[in-house]
């Protein structure tokens, strides 16, 4: 690729925007070094890398690559025998930890979950992220060793080696001894000291002594203040200790150097793997930058070909403000291989030219481009551009000469797999000669098999495009009412300069306009009128298309509103029905509770309870009948009421809503409020709260199923009691009122099933629950005797009850 053409098409500016998306210096360097490739297989591979990263970021977020650093300099210094400091070793450790962190993303990158199309999955193609991360080498042992030794950028940890730990403990002890000795002097000779503090001079512990009293403290003078009022003296009694501290620090430095040399050697041993990891992480950062740019620009992948076929749908120039850019439709290489774009100045010809060329370069570099899905771009050997004013005072080149010089080079390089982009072809000289030269250049490039897009003002080129096979006109639309360009590209329609119309609109004298019109040849005027008519027709067609699209959108919006209103009314209806059912259910529940309370009073008074039991059962039977009658409506309304024990029937099929297991009910509630479901040879205990009836029972016929409800009859009450009542009642954790109510109901059921002896498990605790239970048993007519359980069988925490 010509570097000049890359600059003309502003590919370098795209790379600068791309580099801003990279997390690391290494990634940014790869972004700035990116170049288009003419190898179709390579382009498809790099484009697939970008697409894989786009999908991964949208699914799981970005890879955390901010910690990626360039270790090349460190590794090079180690290779020549240098010893790395703590800061450099920390950089190595951070890079290894980054690799270990990225290993956690591997599990989410399986091929079947990576969003690959079925064809790619069938070919066994590995997702780019998965491939890169699988190639990383963890080096966790080296990371653990570095972490165990390095505290920060300047220090090693005390436990970096046993010897370092011993030295630092000894050093600490010596420092404490010096401090103790100097503190003694501070207390005993405070009058001779300038300040009550211990300070350092040249790694020696000293005291600040008033200059006039320096003779009263024997020792070595190390320094004095600027004013001379203070001298810093090392007392004789700590000189030996300071010497030992100096020796210990020297020993510490030697041990630190030894450890750093050892760690440097370990890093050097893994230098090749560290460099390989670094290259992989840099490439991952580079690919992620491409993906982030695609997401930011709302870009799409495009189909690629080597046949020179370009189809752009709603293409946007990537460097123009997204709020201002006007998307264009563009095609080349299908019905024609050369395109001549005409139209007024500042109408968008050059932008259309650059959009085609820049998007081609981006696609050839593996980038996604800001187009609508379904677009297609070709991979060329050369993308050659002559755009802009290349005049040079230093080289004595005029605008025309500069263009010709560039066109000479382009004509030499152009061939069957070349895309040539020429702005204002033949401009800068006499119009007749310029037009002839432009036509000759177009014919030459067409003869060499190149794909060509050229912009011009010359009317002769419009006729050339109309009369030459393989060449087509295009124009940038101009609104003759507002006298402003719309920047839309119209393929197949030649453009006009609109010079007279614009001059009239701006107020140029009518006499001048009339004279100019008279000077235009009849043939030229007819051609101008024809083009203007074509443009008006195209504009009207676009308006009609827009109106149809608006009507379609309005119809879809109205349809969506109607569906939403229907859904809302249905929801209101269901809510009203649900509220009515819940209120009816609450009324029946309250009636049942009232009956239960009255029955309890009758028992305490010693009255006959049979009539009360029958009354309560009658209320329950009424509620059962109501619930059965509205059961179908409840299902429709989405009410999924948890089952109560009275709802259960032996032999009926039920399902555990948590595990999905279903089977026949074969045993009733146990002490943990669970029932037994059996299916074939497999049984499972399921909490009552998780139980729901299957859609259709496969158990015994309805007439033969034993009911567990106590609402309908005394026989059903017995069935319910047999299901729920065992020889033991578990009341641990109950409050007193709850426990007494449960005890009362339990004794009812125990009598119904014919139990003569039961166990009440209440625990010891404070004894309050045990006492309340025994007070109630003492006055209960159903109880014959009660007392503690035997030792080892619960003793005072369990009450054994004999029933009448």
mmCIF file of C-alpha atoms in Angstrom, residues 293-558:
data_model
loop_
_atom_site.group_PDB
_atom_site.id
_atom_site.type_symbol
_atom_site.label_atom_id
_atom_site.label_comp_id
_atom_site.label_asym_id
_atom_site.label_seq_id
_atom_site.Cartn_x
_atom_site.Cartn_y
_atom_site.Cartn_z
ATOM 1 C CA UNK A 293 -13.768 0.639 18.384
ATOM 2 C CA UNK A 294 -16.329 -1.462 16.488
ATOM 3 C CA UNK A 295 -18.789 -1.256 19.378
ATOM 4 C CA UNK A 296 -18.259 2.502 19.782
ATOM 5 C CA UNK A 297 -18.785 3.129 16.037
ATOM 6 C CA UNK A 298 -21.755 0.706 15.875
ATOM 7 C CA UNK A 299 -19.825 -1.088 13.152
ATOM 8 C CA UNK A 300 -20.554 -4.455 11.564
ATOM 9 C CA UNK A 301 -18.501 -7.232 9.969
ATOM 10 C CA UNK A 302 -18.706 -7.359 6.177
ATOM 11 C CA UNK A 303 -18.462 -10.113 3.610
ATOM 12 C CA UNK A 304 -15.093 -10.132 1.849
ATOM 13 C CA UNK A 305 -14.222 -11.018 -1.764
ATOM 14 C CA UNK A 306 -11.395 -10.808 -4.300
ATOM 15 C CA UNK A 307 -13.622 -9.896 -7.265
ATOM 16 C CA UNK A 308 -13.603 -6.123 -6.726
ATOM 17 C CA UNK A 309 -17.212 -6.135 -5.517
ATOM 18 C CA UNK A 310 -18.176 -3.297 -3.154
ATOM 19 C CA UNK A 311 -21.686 -3.007 -1.704
ATOM 20 C CA UNK A 312 -22.105 -0.481 1.116
ATOM 21 C CA UNK A 313 -25.431 -0.041 2.899
ATOM 22 C CA UNK A 314 -25.862 3.090 5.033
ATOM 23 C CA UNK A 315 -22.091 3.603 5.137
ATOM 24 C CA UNK A 316 -20.791 6.329 7.481
ATOM 25 C CA UNK A 317 -17.393 8.006 7.386
ATOM 26 C CA UNK A 318 -15.808 6.889 10.712
ATOM 27 C CA UNK A 319 -14.084 10.229 11.408
ATOM 28 C CA UNK A 320 -17.145 12.481 11.005
ATOM 29 C CA UNK A 321 -19.335 13.264 14.032
ATOM 30 C CA UNK A 322 -21.965 10.467 14.187
ATOM 31 C CA UNK A 323 -24.640 13.115 14.882
ATOM 32 C CA UNK A 324 -23.809 14.963 11.652
ATOM 33 C CA UNK A 325 -22.656 12.320 9.165
ATOM 34 C CA UNK A 326 -25.095 11.398 6.393
ATOM 35 C CA UNK A 327 -25.054 7.645 5.570
ATOM 36 C CA UNK A 328 -24.645 6.738 1.898
ATOM 37 C CA UNK A 329 -25.388 3.672 -0.220
ATOM 38 C CA UNK A 330 -22.567 2.760 -2.598
ATOM 39 C CA UNK A 331 -21.796 -0.004 -5.052
ATOM 40 C CA UNK A 332 -19.028 -0.895 -7.469
ATOM 41 C CA UNK A 333 -17.938 -4.015 -9.350
ATOM 42 C CA UNK A 334 -21.395 -5.501 -10.003
ATOM 43 C CA UNK A 335 -22.849 -3.730 -13.081
ATOM 44 C CA UNK A 336 -19.909 -1.361 -13.581
ATOM 45 C CA UNK A 337 -16.280 -1.128 -12.510
ATOM 46 C CA UNK A 338 -15.836 2.645 -12.936
ATOM 47 C CA UNK A 339 -17.947 5.313 -11.258
ATOM 48 C CA UNK A 340 -17.948 9.035 -12.110
ATOM 49 C CA UNK A 341 -19.338 11.239 -9.308
ATOM 50 C CA UNK A 342 -20.517 14.743 -10.212
ATOM 51 C CA UNK A 343 -22.268 17.524 -8.364
ATOM 52 C CA UNK A 344 -21.756 20.953 -6.785
ATOM 53 C CA UNK A 345 -18.819 21.967 -4.612
ATOM 54 C CA UNK A 346 -19.126 21.013 -0.902
ATOM 55 C CA UNK A 347 -21.858 18.590 -1.948
ATOM 56 C CA UNK A 348 -20.170 15.468 -0.566
ATOM 57 C CA UNK A 349 -18.267 14.083 -3.575
ATOM 58 C CA UNK A 350 -14.931 13.911 -1.758
ATOM 59 C CA UNK A 351 -16.506 12.477 1.408
ATOM 60 C CA UNK A 352 -18.175 9.731 -0.665
ATOM 61 C CA UNK A 353 -14.848 9.014 -2.337
ATOM 62 C CA UNK A 354 -13.016 8.855 1.003
ATOM 63 C CA UNK A 355 -15.743 6.770 2.624
ATOM 64 C CA UNK A 356 -15.385 4.087 -0.039
ATOM 65 C CA UNK A 357 -11.582 4.063 0.162
ATOM 66 C CA UNK A 358 -11.250 4.322 3.957
ATOM 67 C CA UNK A 359 -13.803 1.595 4.688
ATOM 68 C CA UNK A 360 -11.998 -0.647 2.192
ATOM 69 C CA UNK A 361 -8.695 -0.075 3.986
ATOM 70 C CA UNK A 362 -10.297 -0.692 7.407
ATOM 71 C CA UNK A 363 -11.816 -3.978 6.252
ATOM 72 C CA UNK A 364 -8.473 -5.062 4.761
ATOM 73 C CA UNK A 365 -6.888 -4.318 8.155
ATOM 74 C CA UNK A 366 -9.348 -6.623 9.968
ATOM 75 C CA UNK A 367 -11.477 -3.808 11.407
ATOM 76 C CA UNK A 368 -15.254 -3.741 11.400
ATOM 77 C CA UNK A 369 -16.742 -0.810 9.485
ATOM 78 C CA UNK A 370 -19.689 1.520 10.212
ATOM 79 C CA UNK A 371 -22.183 0.089 7.715
ATOM 80 C CA UNK A 372 -25.492 -1.712 7.860
ATOM 81 C CA UNK A 373 -25.419 -5.521 7.989
ATOM 82 C CA UNK A 374 -25.321 -7.151 4.546
ATOM 83 C CA UNK A 375 -22.566 -4.921 3.187
ATOM 84 C CA UNK A 376 -19.622 -6.318 1.236
ATOM 85 C CA UNK A 377 -16.080 -5.114 0.511
ATOM 86 C CA UNK A 378 -13.283 -6.326 -1.741
ATOM 87 C CA UNK A 379 -9.663 -7.055 -0.839
ATOM 88 C CA UNK A 380 -7.352 -5.309 -3.341
ATOM 89 C CA UNK A 381 -3.619 -5.513 -3.983
ATOM 90 C CA UNK A 382 -3.494 -1.716 -4.168
ATOM 91 C CA UNK A 383 -5.745 1.079 -2.929
ATOM 92 C CA UNK A 384 -4.444 4.190 -4.716
ATOM 93 C CA UNK A 385 -5.778 7.662 -3.989
ATOM 94 C CA UNK A 386 -5.219 11.113 -5.486
ATOM 95 C CA UNK A 387 -7.196 13.358 -3.156
ATOM 96 C CA UNK A 388 -6.490 16.910 -1.998
ATOM 97 C CA UNK A 389 -4.167 19.684 -3.065
ATOM 98 C CA UNK A 390 -0.595 18.358 -3.308
ATOM 99 C CA UNK A 391 1.028 21.533 -4.684
ATOM 100 C CA UNK A 392 4.567 22.160 -3.445
ATOM 101 C CA UNK A 393 6.404 25.495 -3.574
ATOM 102 C CA UNK A 394 9.697 23.836 -2.670
ATOM 103 C CA UNK A 395 9.445 21.405 -5.609
ATOM 104 C CA UNK A 396 8.005 24.057 -7.984
ATOM 105 C CA UNK A 397 4.848 21.994 -8.462
ATOM 106 C CA UNK A 398 1.470 23.594 -9.213
ATOM 107 C CA UNK A 399 -1.790 21.952 -8.159
ATOM 108 C CA UNK A 400 -2.174 20.440 -11.617
ATOM 109 C CA UNK A 401 1.431 19.214 -11.725
ATOM 110 C CA UNK A 402 1.141 17.673 -8.274
ATOM 111 C CA UNK A 403 -1.991 15.772 -9.318
ATOM 112 C CA UNK A 404 -0.378 14.573 -12.553
ATOM 113 C CA UNK A 405 2.722 13.399 -10.678
ATOM 114 C CA UNK A 406 0.556 11.306 -8.355
ATOM 115 C CA UNK A 407 -1.572 10.003 -11.249
ATOM 116 C CA UNK A 408 1.578 8.875 -13.093
ATOM 117 C CA UNK A 409 2.539 6.715 -10.113
ATOM 118 C CA UNK A 410 -1.022 5.434 -9.804
ATOM 119 C CA UNK A 411 -1.192 4.464 -13.493
ATOM 120 C CA UNK A 412 2.096 2.575 -13.150
ATOM 121 C CA UNK A 413 0.881 0.570 -10.113
ATOM 122 C CA UNK A 414 -2.748 -0.002 -11.124
ATOM 123 C CA UNK A 415 -3.852 -3.433 -12.272
ATOM 124 C CA UNK A 416 -6.741 -5.913 -12.178
ATOM 125 C CA UNK A 417 -6.776 -5.951 -8.363
ATOM 126 C CA UNK A 418 -6.523 -2.222 -7.726
ATOM 127 C CA UNK A 419 -8.941 0.385 -6.431
ATOM 128 C CA UNK A 420 -8.189 3.873 -7.777
ATOM 129 C CA UNK A 421 -9.779 6.945 -6.182
ATOM 130 C CA UNK A 422 -9.279 10.256 -8.005
ATOM 131 C CA UNK A 423 -10.768 13.519 -6.741
ATOM 132 C CA UNK A 424 -11.430 16.285 -9.316
ATOM 133 C CA UNK A 425 -9.819 14.274 -12.108
ATOM 134 C CA UNK A 426 -8.266 16.533 -14.766
ATOM 135 C CA UNK A 427 -8.856 19.737 -12.775
ATOM 136 C CA UNK A 428 -6.444 22.654 -12.595
ATOM 137 C CA UNK A 429 -6.006 23.261 -16.341
ATOM 138 C CA UNK A 430 -7.978 24.240 -19.443
ATOM 139 C CA UNK A 431 -11.434 22.597 -19.159
ATOM 140 C CA UNK A 432 -11.438 21.079 -22.639
ATOM 141 C CA UNK A 433 -7.948 19.643 -22.271
ATOM 142 C CA UNK A 434 -8.653 18.621 -18.684
ATOM 143 C CA UNK A 435 -11.803 16.735 -19.691
ATOM 144 C CA UNK A 436 -9.995 14.984 -22.543
ATOM 145 C CA UNK A 437 -7.135 14.032 -20.243
ATOM 146 C CA UNK A 438 -9.579 12.730 -17.589
ATOM 147 C CA UNK A 439 -11.378 10.540 -20.155
ATOM 148 C CA UNK A 440 -8.068 9.179 -21.425
ATOM 149 C CA UNK A 441 -6.926 8.318 -17.870
ATOM 150 C CA UNK A 442 -10.238 6.599 -17.136
ATOM 151 C CA UNK A 443 -9.962 4.562 -20.335
ATOM 152 C CA UNK A 444 -6.365 3.615 -19.503
ATOM 153 C CA UNK A 445 -7.211 2.474 -15.974
ATOM 154 C CA UNK A 446 -10.303 0.635 -17.242
ATOM 155 C CA UNK A 447 -8.144 -1.145 -19.803
ATOM 156 C CA UNK A 448 -5.765 -2.298 -17.043
ATOM 157 C CA UNK A 449 -8.726 -3.844 -15.188
ATOM 158 C CA UNK A 450 -8.670 -1.439 -12.242
ATOM 159 C CA UNK A 451 -11.760 -0.457 -10.242
ATOM 160 C CA UNK A 452 -12.079 3.351 -10.428
ATOM 161 C CA UNK A 453 -14.060 5.989 -8.551
ATOM 162 C CA UNK A 454 -13.517 9.554 -9.773
ATOM 163 C CA UNK A 455 -15.158 12.889 -9.038
ATOM 164 C CA UNK A 456 -15.384 15.730 -11.555
ATOM 165 C CA UNK A 457 -17.222 18.886 -12.672
ATOM 166 C CA UNK A 458 -16.669 18.213 -16.379
ATOM 167 C CA UNK A 459 -19.869 17.682 -18.347
ATOM 168 C CA UNK A 460 -17.962 15.642 -20.930
ATOM 169 C CA UNK A 461 -17.304 12.951 -18.309
ATOM 170 C CA UNK A 462 -21.035 12.640 -17.612
ATOM 171 C CA UNK A 463 -21.580 11.833 -21.284
ATOM 172 C CA UNK A 464 -18.606 9.478 -21.237
ATOM 173 C CA UNK A 465 -20.156 7.572 -18.314
ATOM 174 C CA UNK A 466 -23.542 7.403 -20.083
ATOM 175 C CA UNK A 467 -22.076 6.022 -23.304
ATOM 176 C CA UNK A 468 -19.276 3.725 -22.074
ATOM 177 C CA UNK A 469 -20.006 0.118 -20.977
ATOM 178 C CA UNK A 470 -18.791 -0.666 -17.470
ATOM 179 C CA UNK A 471 -18.897 3.006 -16.432
ATOM 180 C CA UNK A 472 -21.720 4.646 -14.462
ATOM 181 C CA UNK A 473 -22.646 8.113 -13.276
ATOM 182 C CA UNK A 474 -23.329 9.076 -9.686
ATOM 183 C CA UNK A 475 -24.155 12.395 -8.101
ATOM 184 C CA UNK A 476 -24.440 14.068 -4.745
ATOM 185 C CA UNK A 477 -28.020 15.202 -4.293
ATOM 186 C CA UNK A 478 -28.779 18.941 -4.172
ATOM 187 C CA UNK A 479 -32.007 20.447 -2.812
ATOM 188 C CA UNK A 480 -32.984 23.131 -5.314
ATOM 189 C CA UNK A 481 -35.524 24.619 -2.858
ATOM 190 C CA UNK A 482 -33.199 25.170 0.084
ATOM 191 C CA UNK A 483 -30.195 25.551 -2.230
ATOM 192 C CA UNK A 484 -28.236 23.215 0.038
ATOM 193 C CA UNK A 485 -26.628 19.819 -0.576
ATOM 194 C CA UNK A 486 -28.207 16.798 1.142
ATOM 195 C CA UNK A 487 -24.921 14.795 0.916
ATOM 196 C CA UNK A 488 -26.817 11.694 -0.302
ATOM 197 C CA UNK A 489 -25.139 9.748 -3.098
ATOM 198 C CA UNK A 490 -27.374 8.812 -6.037
ATOM 199 C CA UNK A 491 -25.961 5.918 -8.098
ATOM 200 C CA UNK A 492 -26.828 6.045 -11.818
ATOM 201 C CA UNK A 493 -27.809 9.713 -11.782
ATOM 202 C CA UNK A 494 -25.397 12.346 -13.226
ATOM 203 C CA UNK A 495 -25.113 15.573 -11.260
ATOM 204 C CA UNK A 496 -25.220 19.221 -12.194
ATOM 205 C CA UNK A 497 -23.214 22.100 -10.791
ATOM 206 C CA UNK A 498 -26.336 24.222 -10.055
ATOM 207 C CA UNK A 499 -24.191 27.314 -10.471
ATOM 208 C CA UNK A 500 -26.965 29.446 -12.018
ATOM 209 C CA UNK A 501 -29.583 28.307 -9.501
ATOM 210 C CA UNK A 502 -27.297 29.023 -6.567
ATOM 211 C CA UNK A 503 -26.356 32.435 -8.018
ATOM 212 C CA UNK A 504 -30.040 33.335 -8.488
ATOM 213 C CA UNK A 505 -30.863 32.286 -4.939
ATOM 214 C CA UNK A 506 -28.012 34.393 -3.599
ATOM 215 C CA UNK A 507 -29.291 37.461 -5.454
ATOM 216 C CA UNK A 508 -27.080 37.812 -8.528
ATOM 217 C CA UNK A 509 -28.617 40.308 -10.970
ATOM 218 C CA UNK A 510 -31.232 38.784 -13.280
ATOM 219 C CA UNK A 511 -29.619 40.404 -16.322
ATOM 220 C CA UNK A 512 -26.393 38.496 -15.682
ATOM 221 C CA UNK A 513 -28.263 35.207 -15.088
ATOM 222 C CA UNK A 514 -30.229 35.626 -18.366
ATOM 223 C CA UNK A 515 -27.084 36.409 -20.307
ATOM 224 C CA UNK A 516 -25.366 33.315 -18.845
ATOM 225 C CA UNK A 517 -28.297 31.109 -19.823
ATOM 226 C CA UNK A 518 -28.169 32.457 -23.370
ATOM 227 C CA UNK A 519 -24.518 31.567 -23.629
ATOM 228 C CA UNK A 520 -25.211 27.908 -22.803
ATOM 229 C CA UNK A 521 -25.673 25.812 -25.959
ATOM 230 C CA UNK A 522 -29.084 24.306 -26.691
ATOM 231 C CA UNK A 523 -27.629 20.815 -26.369
ATOM 232 C CA UNK A 524 -26.056 21.685 -23.048
ATOM 233 C CA UNK A 525 -29.280 23.248 -21.781
ATOM 234 C CA UNK A 526 -31.313 20.188 -22.771
ATOM 235 C CA UNK A 527 -28.807 17.934 -21.046
ATOM 236 C CA UNK A 528 -28.960 20.132 -17.932
ATOM 237 C CA UNK A 529 -32.770 20.027 -17.937
ATOM 238 C CA UNK A 530 -32.790 16.250 -18.345
ATOM 239 C CA UNK A 531 -30.474 15.790 -15.376
ATOM 240 C CA UNK A 532 -32.541 18.180 -13.258
ATOM 241 C CA UNK A 533 -35.700 16.206 -14.127
ATOM 242 C CA UNK A 534 -33.995 12.946 -13.150
ATOM 243 C CA UNK A 535 -32.926 14.484 -9.835
ATOM 244 C CA UNK A 536 -36.466 15.756 -9.118
ATOM 245 C CA UNK A 537 -37.882 12.324 -9.899
ATOM 246 C CA UNK A 538 -35.354 10.696 -7.593
ATOM 247 C CA UNK A 539 -36.199 13.129 -4.792
ATOM 248 C CA UNK A 540 -39.943 12.510 -5.164
ATOM 249 C CA UNK A 541 -39.316 8.764 -5.130
ATOM 250 C CA UNK A 542 -37.339 9.098 -1.908
ATOM 251 C CA UNK A 543 -40.115 11.194 -0.323
ATOM 252 C CA UNK A 544 -42.698 8.553 -1.262
ATOM 253 C CA UNK A 545 -40.515 5.823 0.207
ATOM 254 C CA UNK A 546 -40.170 7.837 3.417
ATOM 255 C CA UNK A 547 -43.945 8.380 3.622
ATOM 256 C CA UNK A 548 -44.594 4.649 3.125
ATOM 257 C CA UNK A 549 -42.067 3.836 5.827
ATOM 258 C CA UNK A 550 -43.741 6.329 8.189
ATOM 259 C CA UNK A 551 -47.190 4.832 7.532
ATOM 260 C CA UNK A 552 -45.835 1.334 8.128
ATOM 261 C CA UNK A 553 -44.214 2.469 11.386
ATOM 262 C CA UNK A 554 -47.463 4.133 12.520
ATOM 263 C CA UNK A 555 -49.434 0.963 11.768
ATOM 264 C CA UNK A 556 -46.957 -1.139 13.727
ATOM 265 C CA UNK A 557 -47.101 1.324 16.634
ATOM 266 C CA UNK A 558 -50.925 1.245 16.665
#
